[in-house]
Coordinates of C-alpha atoms in Angstrom, one line a residue:
Chain A
X92 CA -36.0 -12.8 32.3
X93 CA -37.4 -14.1 29.3
X94 CA -38.7 -12.3 26.9
X95 CA -41.7 -14.0 24.3
X96 CA -39.3 -17.1 22.7
X97 CA -41.4 -18.7 19.5
X98 CA -40.5 -20.8 17.6
X99 CA -39.8 -22.6 15.4
X100 CA -37.7 -19.4 14.0
X101 CA -37.3 -20.8 10.9
X102 CA -40.4 -22.5 9.5
X103 CA -40.2 -24.7 5.5
X104 CA -43.0 -27.2 5.1
X105 CA -44.8 -28.1 1.7
X106 CA -47.6 -27.6 0.4
X107 CA -50.0 -29.5 1.7
X108 CA -48.1 -30.2 5.0
X109 CA -49.0 -28.0 8.5
X110 CA -46.9 -25.6 9.9
X111 CA -46.8 -25.4 14.0
X112 CA -45.9 -22.6 15.8
X113 CA -45.5 -22.0 19.1
X114 CA -45.0 -18.9 21.3
X115 CA -44.5 -18.7 25.3
X116 CA -45.5 -15.4 26.6
X117 CA -43.6 -12.9 29.0
X118 CA -43.3 -14.4 32.3
X119 CA -46.4 -12.5 34.3
X120 CA -48.1 -12.5 30.5
X121 CA -51.4 -13.3 30.2
X122 CA -52.4 -12.3 26.9
X123 CA -50.7 -12.9 24.1
X124 CA -51.5 -11.6 19.7
X125 CA -50.8 -13.5 16.5
X126 CA -49.6 -11.1 13.2
X127 CA -48.7 -11.6 10.1
X128 CA -46.4 -10.0 8.2
X129 CA -46.5 -10.4 4.5
X130 CA -42.9 -9.7 2.6
X131 CA -43.2 -5.8 2.1
X132 CA -45.9 -5.4 4.3
X133 CA -47.0 -4.9 8.4
X134 CA -48.1 -5.6 10.4
X135 CA -51.6 -8.4 10.1
X136 CA -53.1 -8.9 13.3
X137 CA -55.5 -12.5 13.3
X138 CA -56.3 -13.3 16.6
X139 CA -55.8 -12.2 20.6
X140 CA -56.5 -15.1 23.3
X141 CA -55.4 -15.2 27.0
X142 CA -55.9 -18.6 29.1
X143 CA -58.0 -21.4 27.2
X144 CA -60.1 -18.0 25.8
X145 CA -60.0 -16.7 22.8
X146 CA -61.2 -12.9 22.9
X147 CA -61.0 -11.9 19.3
X148 CA -60.4 -13.7 16.5
X149 CA -61.6 -11.4 13.4
X150 CA -58.5 -11.9 11.7
X151 CA -58.0 -15.3 11.0
X152 CA -59.0 -17.5 7.8
X153 CA -61.8 -18.9 8.0
X154 CA -60.1 -22.3 7.6
X155 CA -57.4 -23.7 7.3
X156 CA -56.0 -21.8 10.6
X157 CA -57.2 -21.8 14.5
X158 CA -55.0 -20.9 17.5
X159 CA -55.0 -21.2 20.6
X160 CA -53.7 -20.8 24.7
X161 CA -54.3 -23.5 26.7
X162 CA -53.8 -23.6 30.9
X163 CA -49.9 -25.2 30.8
X164 CA -48.0 -24.5 27.7
X165 CA -47.3 -22.0 24.8
X166 CA -50.1 -20.9 22.6
X167 CA -50.2 -22.4 19.4
X168 CA -50.8 -21.5 16.0
X169 CA -51.2 -23.8 13.4
X170 CA -52.4 -23.3 10.4
X171 CA -53.2 -26.9 8.2
X172 CA -53.0 -27.4 4.3
X173 CA -50.2 -24.0 4.0
X174 CA -50.8 -22.6 1.3
X175 CA -48.6 -20.4 -1.0
X176 CA -49.1 -18.0 -0.2
X177 CA -49.0 -18.6 3.0
X178 CA -45.3 -17.9 3.5
X179 CA -45.3 -14.6 6.0
X180 CA -43.4 -14.3 9.8
X181 CA -45.8 -14.9 12.0
X182 CA -45.1 -12.5 14.9
X183 CA -46.4 -13.8 18.0
X184 CA -47.1 -11.0 21.3
X185 CA -47.8 -10.7 24.8
X186 CA -49.2 -8.5 27.2
X187 CA -50.1 -8.1 30.9
X188 CA -53.4 -6.5 31.5
X189 CA -56.4 -5.8 29.4
X190 CA -55.6 -2.3 29.6
X191 CA -59.4 -0.8 30.6
X192 CA -57.7 2.0 32.6
X193 CA -56.1 5.1 31.6
X194 CA -53.1 3.7 33.5
X195 CA -52.9 -0.2 32.5
X196 CA -52.7 1.1 29.1
X197 CA -50.7 -1.8 27.6
X198 CA -47.1 -2.4 25.9
X199 CA -46.8 -5.6 23.6
X200 CA -44.0 -7.4 23.6
X201 CA -43.1 -9.0 20.5
X202 CA -41.6 -12.3 19.9
X203 CA -38.6 -12.6 17.9
X204 CA -41.3 -15.0 14.4
X205 CA -41.1 -17.3 13.6
X206 CA -41.1 -17.4 9.1
X207 CA -42.8 -19.6 7.4
X208 CA -41.7 -20.3 3.9
X209 CA -44.2 -22.8 1.4
X210 CA -42.0 -24.4 -0.9
Chain B
X52 CA -63.4 1.1 12.3
X53 CA -59.7 2.1 13.4
X54 CA -57.8 2.9 11.1
X55 CA -53.7 4.1 11.3
X56 CA -52.1 5.7 7.3
X57 CA -48.3 5.8 7.5
X58 CA -47.8 7.4 3.9
X59 CA -43.8 7.4 4.3
X60 CA -43.1 3.9 2.1
X61 CA -39.3 5.0 1.9
X62 CA -37.0 7.1 3.1
X63 CA -33.3 7.6 2.8
X64 CA -32.1 10.5 4.0
X65 CA -27.9 10.3 5.3
X66 CA -26.2 10.5 8.2
X67 CA -27.0 13.6 10.9
X68 CA -29.7 14.4 9.3
X69 CA -33.5 14.7 10.5
X70 CA -36.1 12.8 9.2
X71 CA -39.6 12.5 10.5
X72 CA -41.9 9.7 10.2
X73 CA -45.9 10.6 9.6
X74 CA -48.7 8.7 10.6
X75 CA -52.6 9.9 10.9
X76 CA -54.8 7.0 12.8
X77 CA -58.6 7.3 12.8
X78 CA -60.7 5.7 15.3
X79 CA -63.7 6.7 17.0
X80 CA -63.1 6.3 20.0
X81 CA -62.6 8.6 22.1
X82 CA -59.9 7.1 24.5
X83 CA -56.9 5.1 23.0
X84 CA -53.2 4.8 22.7
X85 CA -50.6 5.5 19.6
X86 CA -47.4 3.5 19.4
X87 CA -44.3 3.4 17.7
X88 CA -42.2 -0.1 17.1
X89 CA -39.0 -0.4 15.4
X90 CA -38.7 -3.6 13.2
X91 CA -33.9 -3.2 12.9
X92 CA -33.0 -5.6 9.3
X93 CA -33.0 -8.5 12.3
X94 CA -36.6 -8.9 12.1
X95 CA -37.7 -8.4 15.9
X96 CA -39.9 -5.3 16.7
X97 CA -39.2 -2.6 19.3
X98 CA -41.2 -1.0 21.4
X99 CA -40.3 2.6 21.1
X100 CA -43.4 5.2 23.0
X101 CA -46.4 4.6 23.6
X102 CA -48.8 7.6 24.0
X103 CA -53.3 7.7 25.4
X104 CA -55.3 10.7 23.6
X105 CA -56.0 12.4 26.8
X106 CA -51.9 13.6 26.7
X107 CA -51.1 15.9 24.3
X108 CA -47.3 16.8 25.7
X109 CA -44.6 16.1 23.3
X110 CA -41.7 14.0 23.4
X111 CA -38.0 14.2 23.7
X112 CA -36.1 10.9 24.7
X113 CA -32.4 11.6 23.3
X114 CA -32.5 11.7 19.1
X115 CA -36.1 10.2 19.1
X116 CA -38.5 13.0 19.5
X117 CA -42.8 12.7 18.8
X118 CA -45.6 15.3 18.4
X119 CA -49.0 14.4 19.5
X120 CA -51.8 16.3 17.2
X121 CA -54.9 15.3 18.3
X122 CA -56.9 18.3 15.7
X123 CA -55.1 16.2 12.7
X124 CA -55.0 12.8 14.3
X125 CA -51.2 13.0 13.9
X126 CA -48.6 11.3 15.6
X127 CA -45.7 12.1 13.8
X128 CA -41.9 10.5 15.1
X129 CA -38.8 12.8 14.5
X130 CA -35.7 11.2 14.4
X131 CA -32.7 14.1 15.2
X132 CA -29.3 14.1 13.7
X133 CA -29.9 10.6 12.4
X134 CA -27.9 7.8 12.8
X135 CA -26.9 4.3 9.6
X136 CA -28.5 2.2 12.7
X137 CA -32.0 4.6 12.7
X138 CA -32.0 1.8 9.9
X139 CA -35.1 0.0 10.4
X140 CA -39.6 -0.3 9.2
X141 CA -41.0 1.7 11.5
X142 CA -44.4 1.1 13.0
X143 CA -46.8 3.2 13.9
X144 CA -50.2 1.5 15.7
X145 CA -53.4 2.5 18.1
X146 CA -55.3 0.5 20.0
X147 CA -58.8 1.0 22.1
X148 CA -57.6 -0.4 25.9
X149 CA -54.9 -1.7 24.3
X150 CA -57.0 -3.8 23.1
X151 CA -56.5 -5.3 19.2
X152 CA -53.4 -3.1 18.5
X153 CA -54.5 -2.3 15.1
X154 CA -50.2 -1.2 12.8
X155 CA -49.8 0.9 10.1
X156 CA -48.0 -0.5 6.6
X157 CA -44.3 1.0 7.7
X158 CA -42.1 4.1 7.1
X159 CA -38.1 2.0 6.3
X160 CA -35.8 4.4 6.5
X161 CA -32.2 4.0 5.9
X162 CA -29.5 6.6 5.9
X163 CA -27.1 6.3 4.4
X164 CA -23.2 6.6 5.8

């Protein structure tokens, strides 16, 4: 039973190019979260998605960043016209429910991360 | 607004020493969940524990133990008899009903042989 799969694990882009990061959640999980980790820093929430819906994108930069989780296929985090400041590790996590009960508390299962380097 | 503070940026201990990692949180919610995750040098994030706000019982799992004090909004993590393999960055996290997890900045633990 595969866990959360992220690819590519490492991605190098030049300034101005586009980066696409993919995340396949754990089997049975319908909720996907994206986090960004800058070097030597903690995890910053970016976006929370369910199938075909963006639930919370309060952590997403207003420009150049977008995310989707289509009915079929992986979730995609897309960064257009990358800049050096976008260099970071991008982690995807999935969970099975919204946890709207004491017994249903989510545990986020994380992927191994995608490390983006912008030259 | 929710916030998690891990005041210790880096800790170094010698193998077999006990070490406590501090976590202080802020939330206006009465129902919430607290978590600890481990990020070893390989980079992946490993879930360690989840605790809900109504359960203040401390928990022990092998060499790991957690002390949840609602009165001081703290959820501290102790490793007993530390080992080199415990070297990692440890993150404390807070979530309201399992949405929008907020992570602390992490504590980098180095266990020296």
